[in-house]
Amino acid sequence: MAAGRLRICKNIGATHITNGCYRLHPVEWNIGEAAGTLAAYCLDKRLEAGQVYEGGQRLSDFQDELTRAGVELARPEVKGY
């Protein structure tokens, strides 16, 4: 990823097949929430997005930040009756 660029909403890379997964508003909003939280996290920590993505403790800390902000990190489990 180029420095200073976050992929959000319809700017993510998707094929015509996978685009069906991303076309729903809640999914687009989730991508935007994550990107906005990442931008704020990077500014606060003086990091580039790629440094967070590399993994380790930074990624774990960022995921904790997302959870605290109420951003869903996984699909909710749906159970039948």
Coordinates of N, CA and C in Angstrom, one line a residue:
M1 N 0.8 -1.2 0.0 CA 0.0 0.0 0.0 C 0.9 1.2 0.0
A2 N 0.6 2.2 -0.8 CA 1.3 3.4 -0.9 C 1.1 4.2 0.4
A3 N 2.2 4.9 0.8 CA 2.1 5.7 2.1 C 1.0 6.7 2.0
G4 N 0.2 6.8 3.1 CA -0.8 7.8 3.1 C -2.1 7.4 2.4
R5 N -2.3 6.2 1.9 CA -3.5 5.8 1.2 C -4.1 4.6 1.9
L6 N -5.4 4.8 2.2 CA -6.2 3.7 2.8 C -7.3 3.4 1.8
R7 N -7.5 2.1 1.6 CA -8.6 1.6 0.7 C -9.9 1.6 1.5
I8 N -10.9 2.3 1.0 CA -12.1 2.3 1.7 C -13.3 2.2 0.8
C9 N -14.4 1.7 1.2 CA -15.7 1.7 0.5 C -15.5 1.0 -0.9
K10 N -15.8 1.7 -1.9 CA -15.7 1.1 -3.3 C -14.3 1.1 -3.8
N11 N -13.4 1.7 -3.1 CA -12.0 1.7 -3.6 C -11.2 0.5 -3.3
I12 N -11.8 -0.5 -2.6 CA -11.1 -1.8 -2.4 C -11.0 -2.6 -3.6
G13 N -10.1 -3.4 -3.7 CA -9.9 -4.3 -4.9 C -10.9 -5.5 -4.8
A14 N -11.7 -5.7 -5.8 CA -12.7 -6.8 -5.7 C -13.0 -7.2 -7.2
T15 N -13.2 -8.5 -7.4 CA -13.7 -8.9 -8.7 C -15.2 -8.8 -8.8
H16 N -15.7 -9.0 -10.0 CA -17.1 -8.8 -10.2 C -17.9 -9.9 -9.3
I17 N -17.2 -11.0 -9.0 CA -17.9 -12.0 -8.2 C -17.9 -11.6 -6.7
T18 N -16.7 -11.2 -6.2 CA -16.7 -10.9 -4.8 C -17.3 -9.5 -4.5
N19 N -17.5 -8.7 -5.5 CA -18.2 -7.4 -5.3 C -19.6 -7.6 -4.6
G20 N -20.2 -8.7 -4.9 CA -21.5 -8.9 -4.3 C -21.5 -9.0 -2.8
C21 N -20.3 -9.4 -2.2 CA -20.2 -9.4 -0.8 C -20.0 -8.0 -0.2
Y22 N -19.5 -7.1 -1.0 CA -19.2 -5.7 -0.5 C -20.2 -4.7 -0.9
R23 N -21.2 -5.0 -1.6 CA -22.1 -4.0 -2.1 C -23.2 -3.6 -1.1
L24 N -23.3 -4.3 0.0 CA -24.3 -3.9 1.0 C -23.8 -2.8 1.9
H25 N -24.7 -1.9 2.3 CA -24.3 -0.7 3.0 C -23.6 -1.1 4.4
P26 N -24.1 -2.0 5.2 CA -23.4 -2.3 6.4 C -22.0 -2.7 6.2
V27 N -21.7 -3.5 5.2 CA -20.3 -3.9 4.9 C -19.5 -2.7 4.5
E28 N -20.0 -1.8 3.6 CA -19.3 -0.6 3.2 C -19.0 0.2 4.4
W29 N -20.0 0.4 5.3 CA -19.8 1.2 6.5 C -18.8 0.6 7.4
N30 N -18.7 -0.7 7.5 CA -17.7 -1.4 8.4 C -16.3 -1.1 7.8
I31 N -16.2 -1.1 6.5 CA -14.9 -0.9 5.9 C -14.5 0.6 6.2
G32 N -15.4 1.5 6.1 CA -15.1 2.9 6.4 C -14.8 3.1 7.9
E33 N -15.5 2.5 8.8 CA -15.2 2.6 10.2 C -13.8 2.1 10.5
A34 N -13.5 1.0 9.9 CA -12.1 0.4 10.2 C -11.1 1.4 9.6
A35 N -11.3 1.9 8.4 CA -10.3 2.8 7.8 C -10.2 4.1 8.6
G36 N -11.3 4.7 9.0 CA -11.2 5.9 9.8 C -10.5 5.7 11.2
T37 N -10.8 4.5 11.8 CA -10.2 4.2 13.1 C -8.7 4.0 12.8
L38 N -8.3 3.3 11.7 CA -6.9 3.1 11.4 C -6.2 4.4 11.2
A39 N -6.8 5.4 10.5 CA -6.2 6.7 10.2 C -5.9 7.4 11.6
A40 N -6.9 7.4 12.5 CA -6.7 8.0 13.8 C -5.7 7.3 14.6
Y41 N -5.7 6.0 14.6 CA -4.7 5.2 15.3 C -3.3 5.5 14.8
C42 N -3.1 5.6 13.5 CA -1.8 5.9 12.9 C -1.3 7.3 13.3
L43 N -2.2 8.2 13.2 CA -1.8 9.6 13.6 C -1.4 9.7 15.0
D44 N -2.2 9.0 15.9 CA -1.9 9.0 17.3 C -0.6 8.4 17.6
K45 N -0.3 7.3 17.0 CA 0.9 6.5 17.2 C 2.1 6.8 16.3
R46 N 1.9 7.8 15.4 CA 2.9 8.2 14.4 C 3.4 7.0 13.6
L47 N 2.5 6.2 13.1 CA 2.8 5.0 12.3 C 2.2 5.2 10.9
E48 N 2.7 4.4 10.0 CA 2.1 4.2 8.6 C 1.1 3.0 8.7
A49 N 0.1 3.0 7.9 CA -0.8 1.9 8.0 C -0.2 0.5 7.8
G50 N 0.8 0.5 6.9 CA 1.5 -0.8 6.7 C 2.3 -1.3 7.9
Q51 N 2.7 -0.4 8.8 CA 3.3 -0.8 10.0 C 2.4 -1.5 10.9
V52 N 1.1 -1.1 10.9 CA 0.1 -1.8 11.7 C -0.2 -3.1 11.1
Y53 N -0.4 -3.2 9.8 CA -0.7 -4.4 9.1 C 0.3 -5.5 9.2
E54 N 1.6 -5.1 9.4 CA 2.6 -6.1 9.5 C 2.4 -7.2 10.5
G55 N 1.5 -6.9 11.5 CA 1.2 -7.9 12.5 C 1.8 -7.6 13.8
G56 N 1.8 -8.6 14.6 CA 2.4 -8.5 16.0 C 1.5 -7.7 16.9
Q57 N 2.2 -7.1 17.9 CA 1.5 -6.4 18.9 C 0.7 -5.2 18.4
R58 N 1.3 -4.5 17.4 CA 0.6 -3.3 16.8 C -0.8 -3.7 16.2
L59 N -0.8 -4.8 15.5 CA -2.1 -5.2 14.9 C -3.1 -5.6 16.0
S60 N -2.6 -6.3 17.0 CA -3.4 -6.7 18.1 C -4.0 -5.5 18.8
D61 N -3.2 -4.5 19.1 CA -3.6 -3.3 19.7 C -4.6 -2.6 18.9
F62 N -4.4 -2.5 17.6 CA -5.4 -1.9 16.7 C -6.7 -2.6 16.7
Q63 N -6.7 -3.9 16.6 CA -7.9 -4.7 16.7 C -8.7 -4.5 18.0
D64 N -7.9 -4.3 19.1 CA -8.5 -4.0 20.4 C -9.2 -2.6 20.3
E65 N -8.6 -1.7 19.6 CA -9.1 -0.3 19.4 C -10.4 -0.4 18.6
L66 N -10.5 -1.2 17.6 CA -11.7 -1.4 16.8 C -12.8 -2.0 17.6
T67 N -12.5 -3.0 18.5 CA -13.5 -3.6 19.3 C -14.0 -2.6 20.3
R68 N -13.2 -1.8 20.9 CA -13.6 -0.8 21.8 C -14.5 0.3 21.1
A69 N -14.3 0.5 19.8 CA -15.1 1.5 19.1 C -16.4 0.9 18.6
G70 N -16.6 -0.4 18.8 CA -17.8 -1.1 18.4 C -17.8 -1.6 17.0
V71 N -16.6 -1.6 16.4 CA -16.6 -2.1 15.0 C -16.5 -3.6 15.0
E72 N -17.4 -4.3 14.2 CA -17.4 -5.7 14.2 C -16.2 -6.2 13.4
L73 N -15.5 -7.2 14.0 CA -14.3 -7.8 13.3 C -14.6 -9.1 12.6
A74 N -15.8 -9.7 12.9 CA -16.2 -10.9 12.3 C -17.7 -10.9 12.2
R75 N -18.2 -11.7 11.3 CA -19.6 -11.9 11.1 C -20.2 -12.4 12.4
P76 N -21.4 -11.9 12.8 CA -22.0 -12.5 14.0 C -22.4 -14.0 13.8
E77 N -22.3 -14.8 14.8 CA -22.7 -16.2 14.6 C -24.2 -16.2 14.7
V78 N -24.8 -16.9 13.7 CA -26.3 -17.0 13.6 C -26.6 -18.5 13.8
K79 N -27.5 -18.7 14.8 CA -27.9 -20.1 15.1 C -29.3 -20.3 14.8
G80 N -29.7 -21.5 14.3 CA -31.1 -21.9 14.1 C -31.7 -22.2 15.4
Y81 N -33.0 -22.4 15.3 CA -33.8 -22.8 16.5 C -33.6 -24.2 16.9

